[in-house]
PDB file of C-alpha atoms in Angstrom:
ATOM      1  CA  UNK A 269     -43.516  35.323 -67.790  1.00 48.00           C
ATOM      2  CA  UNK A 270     -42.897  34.528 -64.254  1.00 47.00           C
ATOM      3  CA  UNK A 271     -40.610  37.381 -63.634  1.00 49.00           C
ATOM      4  CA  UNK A 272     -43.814  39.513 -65.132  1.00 47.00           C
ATOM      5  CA  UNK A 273     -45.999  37.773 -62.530  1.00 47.00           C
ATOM      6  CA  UNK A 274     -44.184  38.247 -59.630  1.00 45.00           C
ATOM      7  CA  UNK A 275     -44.007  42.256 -60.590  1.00 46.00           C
ATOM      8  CA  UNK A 276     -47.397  42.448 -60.471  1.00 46.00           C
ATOM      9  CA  UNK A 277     -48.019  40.277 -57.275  1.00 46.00           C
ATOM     10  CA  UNK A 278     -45.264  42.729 -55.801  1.00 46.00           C
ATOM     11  CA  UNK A 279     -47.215  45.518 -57.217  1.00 47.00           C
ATOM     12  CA  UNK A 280     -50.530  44.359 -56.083  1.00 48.00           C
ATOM     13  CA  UNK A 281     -49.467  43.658 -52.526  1.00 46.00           C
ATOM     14  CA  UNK A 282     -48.054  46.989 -52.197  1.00 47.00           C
ATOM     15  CA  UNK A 283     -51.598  49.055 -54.383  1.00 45.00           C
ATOM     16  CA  UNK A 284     -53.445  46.925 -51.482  1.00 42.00           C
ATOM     17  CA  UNK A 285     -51.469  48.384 -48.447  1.00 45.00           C
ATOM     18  CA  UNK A 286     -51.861  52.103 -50.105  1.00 45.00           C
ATOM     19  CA  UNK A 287     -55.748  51.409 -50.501  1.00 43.00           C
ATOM     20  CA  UNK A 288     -56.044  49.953 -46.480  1.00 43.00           C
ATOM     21  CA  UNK A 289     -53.624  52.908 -45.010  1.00 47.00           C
ATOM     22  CA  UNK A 290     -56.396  54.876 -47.026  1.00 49.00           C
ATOM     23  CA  UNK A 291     -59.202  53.421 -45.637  1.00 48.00           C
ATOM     24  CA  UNK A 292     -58.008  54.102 -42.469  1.00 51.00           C
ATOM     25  CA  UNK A 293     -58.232  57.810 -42.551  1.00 54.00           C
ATOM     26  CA  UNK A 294     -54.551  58.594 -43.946  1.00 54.00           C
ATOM     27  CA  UNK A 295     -51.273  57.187 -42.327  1.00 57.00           C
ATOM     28  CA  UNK A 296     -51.433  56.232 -38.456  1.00 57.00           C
ATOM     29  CA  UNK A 297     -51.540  58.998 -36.218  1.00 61.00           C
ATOM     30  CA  UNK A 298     -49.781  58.464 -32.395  1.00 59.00           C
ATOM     31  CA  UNK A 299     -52.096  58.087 -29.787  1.00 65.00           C
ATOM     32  CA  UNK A 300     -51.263  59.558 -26.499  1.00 66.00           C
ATOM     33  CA  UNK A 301     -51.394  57.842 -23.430  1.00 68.00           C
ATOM     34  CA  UNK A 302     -54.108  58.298 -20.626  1.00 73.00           C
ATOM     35  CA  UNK A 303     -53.104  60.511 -17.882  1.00 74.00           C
ATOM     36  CA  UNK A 304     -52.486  58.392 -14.845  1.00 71.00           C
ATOM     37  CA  UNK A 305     -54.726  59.366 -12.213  1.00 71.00           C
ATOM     38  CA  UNK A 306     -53.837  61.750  -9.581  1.00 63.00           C
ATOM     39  CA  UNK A 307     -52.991  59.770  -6.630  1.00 68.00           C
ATOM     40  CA  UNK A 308     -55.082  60.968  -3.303  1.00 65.00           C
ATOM     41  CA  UNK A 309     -54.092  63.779  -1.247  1.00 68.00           C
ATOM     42  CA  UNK A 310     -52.520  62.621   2.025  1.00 71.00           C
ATOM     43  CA  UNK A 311     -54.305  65.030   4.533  1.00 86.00           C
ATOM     44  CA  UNK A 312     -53.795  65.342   8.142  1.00 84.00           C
ATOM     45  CA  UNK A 313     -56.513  62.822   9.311  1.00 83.00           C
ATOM     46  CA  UNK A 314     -55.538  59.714   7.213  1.00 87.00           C
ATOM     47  CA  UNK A 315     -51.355  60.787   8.241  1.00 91.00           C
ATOM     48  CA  UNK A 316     -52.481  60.611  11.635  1.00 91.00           C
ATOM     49  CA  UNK A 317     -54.770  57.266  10.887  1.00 93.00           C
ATOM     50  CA  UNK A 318     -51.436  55.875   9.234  1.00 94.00           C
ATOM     51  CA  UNK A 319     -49.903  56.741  12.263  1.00 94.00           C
ATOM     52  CA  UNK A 320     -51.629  54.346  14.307  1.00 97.00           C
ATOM     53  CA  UNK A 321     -51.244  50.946  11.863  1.00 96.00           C
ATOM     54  CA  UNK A 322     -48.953  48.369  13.571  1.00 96.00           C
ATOM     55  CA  UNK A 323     -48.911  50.602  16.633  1.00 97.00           C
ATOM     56  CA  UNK A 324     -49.547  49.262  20.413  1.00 97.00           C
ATOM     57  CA  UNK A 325     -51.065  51.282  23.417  1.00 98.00           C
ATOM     58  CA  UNK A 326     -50.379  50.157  27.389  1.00 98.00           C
ATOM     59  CA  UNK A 327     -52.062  51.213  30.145  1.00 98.00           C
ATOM     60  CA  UNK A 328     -53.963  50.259  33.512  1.00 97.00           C
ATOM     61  CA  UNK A 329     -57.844  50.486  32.984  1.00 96.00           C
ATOM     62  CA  UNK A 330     -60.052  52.194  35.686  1.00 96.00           C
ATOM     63  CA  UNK A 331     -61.201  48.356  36.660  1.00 94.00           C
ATOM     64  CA  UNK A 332     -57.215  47.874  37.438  1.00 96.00           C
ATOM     65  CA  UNK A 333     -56.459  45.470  34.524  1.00 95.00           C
ATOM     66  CA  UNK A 334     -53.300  46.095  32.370  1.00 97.00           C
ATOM     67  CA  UNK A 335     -54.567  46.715  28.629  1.00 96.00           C
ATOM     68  CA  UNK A 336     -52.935  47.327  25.391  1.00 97.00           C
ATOM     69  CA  UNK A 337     -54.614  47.770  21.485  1.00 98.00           C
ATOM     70  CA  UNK A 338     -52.565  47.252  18.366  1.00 97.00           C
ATOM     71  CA  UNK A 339     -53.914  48.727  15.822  1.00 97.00           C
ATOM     72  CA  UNK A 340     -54.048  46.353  12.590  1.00 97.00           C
ATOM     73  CA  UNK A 341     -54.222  47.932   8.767  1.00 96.00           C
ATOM     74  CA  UNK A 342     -57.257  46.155   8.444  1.00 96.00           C
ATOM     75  CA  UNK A 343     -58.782  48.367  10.620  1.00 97.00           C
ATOM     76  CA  UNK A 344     -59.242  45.474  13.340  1.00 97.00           C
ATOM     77  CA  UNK A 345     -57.300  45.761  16.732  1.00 97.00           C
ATOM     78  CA  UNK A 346     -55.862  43.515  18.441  1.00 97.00           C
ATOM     79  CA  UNK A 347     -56.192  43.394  22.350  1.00 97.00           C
ATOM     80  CA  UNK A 348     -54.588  42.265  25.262  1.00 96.00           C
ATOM     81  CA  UNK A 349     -55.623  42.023  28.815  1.00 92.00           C
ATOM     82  CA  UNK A 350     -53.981  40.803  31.959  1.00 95.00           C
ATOM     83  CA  UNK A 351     -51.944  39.033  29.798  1.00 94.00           C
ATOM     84  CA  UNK A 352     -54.374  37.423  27.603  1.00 95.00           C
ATOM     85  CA  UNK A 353     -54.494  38.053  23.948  1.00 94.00           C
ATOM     86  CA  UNK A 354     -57.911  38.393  21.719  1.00 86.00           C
ATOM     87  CA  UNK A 355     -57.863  38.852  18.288  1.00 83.00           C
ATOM     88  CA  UNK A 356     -61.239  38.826  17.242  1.00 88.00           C
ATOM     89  CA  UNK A 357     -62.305  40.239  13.686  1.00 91.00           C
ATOM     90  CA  UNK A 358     -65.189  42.044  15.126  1.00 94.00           C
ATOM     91  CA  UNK A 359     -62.839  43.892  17.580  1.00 97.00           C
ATOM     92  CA  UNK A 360     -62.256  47.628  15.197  1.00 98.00           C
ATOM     93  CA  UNK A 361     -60.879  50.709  15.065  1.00 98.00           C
ATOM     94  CA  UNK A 362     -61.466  54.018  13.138  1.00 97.00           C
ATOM     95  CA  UNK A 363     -60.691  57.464  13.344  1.00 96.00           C
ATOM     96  CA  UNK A 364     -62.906  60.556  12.103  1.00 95.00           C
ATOM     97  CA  UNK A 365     -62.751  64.029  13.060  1.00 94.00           C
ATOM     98  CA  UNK A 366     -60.142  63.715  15.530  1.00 94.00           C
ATOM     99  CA  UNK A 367     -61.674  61.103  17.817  1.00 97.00           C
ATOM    100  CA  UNK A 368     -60.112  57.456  17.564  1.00 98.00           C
ATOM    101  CA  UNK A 369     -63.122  54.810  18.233  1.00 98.00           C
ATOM    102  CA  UNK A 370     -62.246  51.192  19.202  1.00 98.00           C
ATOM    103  CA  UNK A 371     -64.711  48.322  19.502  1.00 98.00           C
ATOM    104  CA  UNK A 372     -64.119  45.434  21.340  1.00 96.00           C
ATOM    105  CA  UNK A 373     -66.780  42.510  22.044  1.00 94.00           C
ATOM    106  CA  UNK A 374     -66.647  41.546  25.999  1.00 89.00           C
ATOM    107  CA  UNK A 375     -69.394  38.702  25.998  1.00 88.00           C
ATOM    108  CA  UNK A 376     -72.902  38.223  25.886  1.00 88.00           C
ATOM    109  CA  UNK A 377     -73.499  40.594  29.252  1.00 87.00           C
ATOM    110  CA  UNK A 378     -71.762  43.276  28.647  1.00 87.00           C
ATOM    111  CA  UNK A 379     -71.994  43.342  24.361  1.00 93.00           C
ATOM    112  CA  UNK A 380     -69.278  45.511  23.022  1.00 95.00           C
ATOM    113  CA  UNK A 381     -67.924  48.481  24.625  1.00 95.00           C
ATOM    114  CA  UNK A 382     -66.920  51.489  22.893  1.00 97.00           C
ATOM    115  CA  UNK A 383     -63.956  53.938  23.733  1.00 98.00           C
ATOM    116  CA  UNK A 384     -63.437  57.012  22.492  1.00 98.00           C
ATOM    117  CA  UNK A 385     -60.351  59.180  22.759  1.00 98.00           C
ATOM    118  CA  UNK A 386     -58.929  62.686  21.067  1.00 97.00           C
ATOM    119  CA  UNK A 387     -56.364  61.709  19.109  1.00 95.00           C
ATOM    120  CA  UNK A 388     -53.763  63.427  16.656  1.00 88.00           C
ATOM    121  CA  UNK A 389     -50.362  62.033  14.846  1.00 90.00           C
ATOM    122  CA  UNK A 390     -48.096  63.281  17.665  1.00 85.00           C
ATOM    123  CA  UNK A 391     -50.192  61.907  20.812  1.00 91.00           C
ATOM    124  CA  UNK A 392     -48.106  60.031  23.238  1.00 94.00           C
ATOM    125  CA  UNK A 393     -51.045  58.781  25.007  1.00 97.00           C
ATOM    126  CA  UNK A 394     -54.256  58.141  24.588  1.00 97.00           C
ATOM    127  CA  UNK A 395     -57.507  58.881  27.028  1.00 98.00           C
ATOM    128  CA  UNK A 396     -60.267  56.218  26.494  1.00 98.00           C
ATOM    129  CA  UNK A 397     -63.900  56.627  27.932  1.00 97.00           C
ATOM    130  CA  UNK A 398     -65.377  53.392  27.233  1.00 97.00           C
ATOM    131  CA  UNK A 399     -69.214  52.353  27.768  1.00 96.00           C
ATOM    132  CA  UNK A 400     -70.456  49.222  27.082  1.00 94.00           C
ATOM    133  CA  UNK A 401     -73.328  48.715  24.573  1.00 94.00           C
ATOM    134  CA  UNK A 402     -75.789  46.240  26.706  1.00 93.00           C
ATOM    135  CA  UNK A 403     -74.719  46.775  30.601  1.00 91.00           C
ATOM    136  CA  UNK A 404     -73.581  50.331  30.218  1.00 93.00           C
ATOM    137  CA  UNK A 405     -70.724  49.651  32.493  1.00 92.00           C
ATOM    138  CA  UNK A 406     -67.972  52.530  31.760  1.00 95.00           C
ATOM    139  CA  UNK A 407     -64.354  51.992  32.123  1.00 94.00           C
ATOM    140  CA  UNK A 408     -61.415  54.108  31.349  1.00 96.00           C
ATOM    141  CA  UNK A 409     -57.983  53.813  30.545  1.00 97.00           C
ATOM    142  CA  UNK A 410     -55.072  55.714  29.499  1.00 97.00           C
ATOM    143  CA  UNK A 411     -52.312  54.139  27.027  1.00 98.00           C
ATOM    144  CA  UNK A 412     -48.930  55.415  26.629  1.00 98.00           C
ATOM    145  CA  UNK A 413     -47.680  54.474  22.971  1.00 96.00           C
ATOM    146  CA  UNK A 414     -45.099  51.230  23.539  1.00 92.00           C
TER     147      UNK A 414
END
C-alpha cells in the first residue's frame, strides 16, 4: 500500500508541475537581454576638454607675476602665483565653443576675474584676457603648456 502511495505522490507532484508550466503560458521562453546603451560620442570639443584635465599652464601675467592653472577633472583649477598656491573650490574652468573660461576669486575688491582664451586640443599656449567682475581691472597672460 505504501509503494501505491508513493506512485501517486510521485504522480501528483509531477500532474502539478505540468498544470503550473501551463499556467504559465506553455514552457519558458528565453528572454533576451537589454541592449546596453550606446556609450556617448567622443566629439572634438569634449577630446579637446579631456585634453586639458591634469594639465598645467605657465606664464608671466601683464601685471608681471608668474602664473600657472592646472586644470582639475572636477572642473576646478588649481592656481599658482608668485609661488603661492590656491586651491579654492570656487576657482573653475569650462570650455564651450572653442573658448576655455577660467574663474578665479581675487578678494573682496576685485571679486572674481574671468579669462577667456581660444583654445583647441593641439594648443601649445594659451592667450588669456582676463577682467575682473567688481573693479574691472584687466590683466593678461599667456601660458605655455608645462
Amino acid at each position: 500500500m505504501r509503494e501505491r502511495r508513493r506512485a501517486t505522490t510521485v504522480a501528483g507532484v509531477g500532474m502539478l508541475a505540468v498544470l503550473l508550466v501551463g499556467c504559465m503560458g506553455g514552457s519558458p521562453q528565453p528572454t533576451s537581454s537589454p541592449e546596453p546603451p550606446s556609450p556617448t560620442p567622443i566629439t572634438e570639443e569634449l577630446r579637446a576638454e579631456q585634453s586639458l584635465v591634469e594639465s598645467t599652464w605657465t606664464g608671466i601675467d601683464s601685471a608681471g607675476d608668474t602664473t600657472s592653472f592646472t586644470f582639475e577633472a572636477d572642473h576646478t583649477v588649481t592656481v599658482n602665483y608668485n609661488g603661492r598656491q590656491w586651491d579654492d573650490a570656487s576657482d573653475t574652468w569650462s570650455l564651450s565653443d572653442g573658448v576655455l573660461t577660467v574663474t578665479v576669486h581675487i578678494d573682496e575688491t576685485h571679486g572674481d576675474i574671468v579669462y577667456r582664451a581660444p583654445y583647441d586640443e593641439g594648443a601649445a599656449s594659451l592667450a588669456f584676457d582676463g577682467t575682473a567682475s567688481m573693479s574691472g581691472r584687466t590683466l593678461n597672460v599667456t601660458l605655455e603648456r608645462r
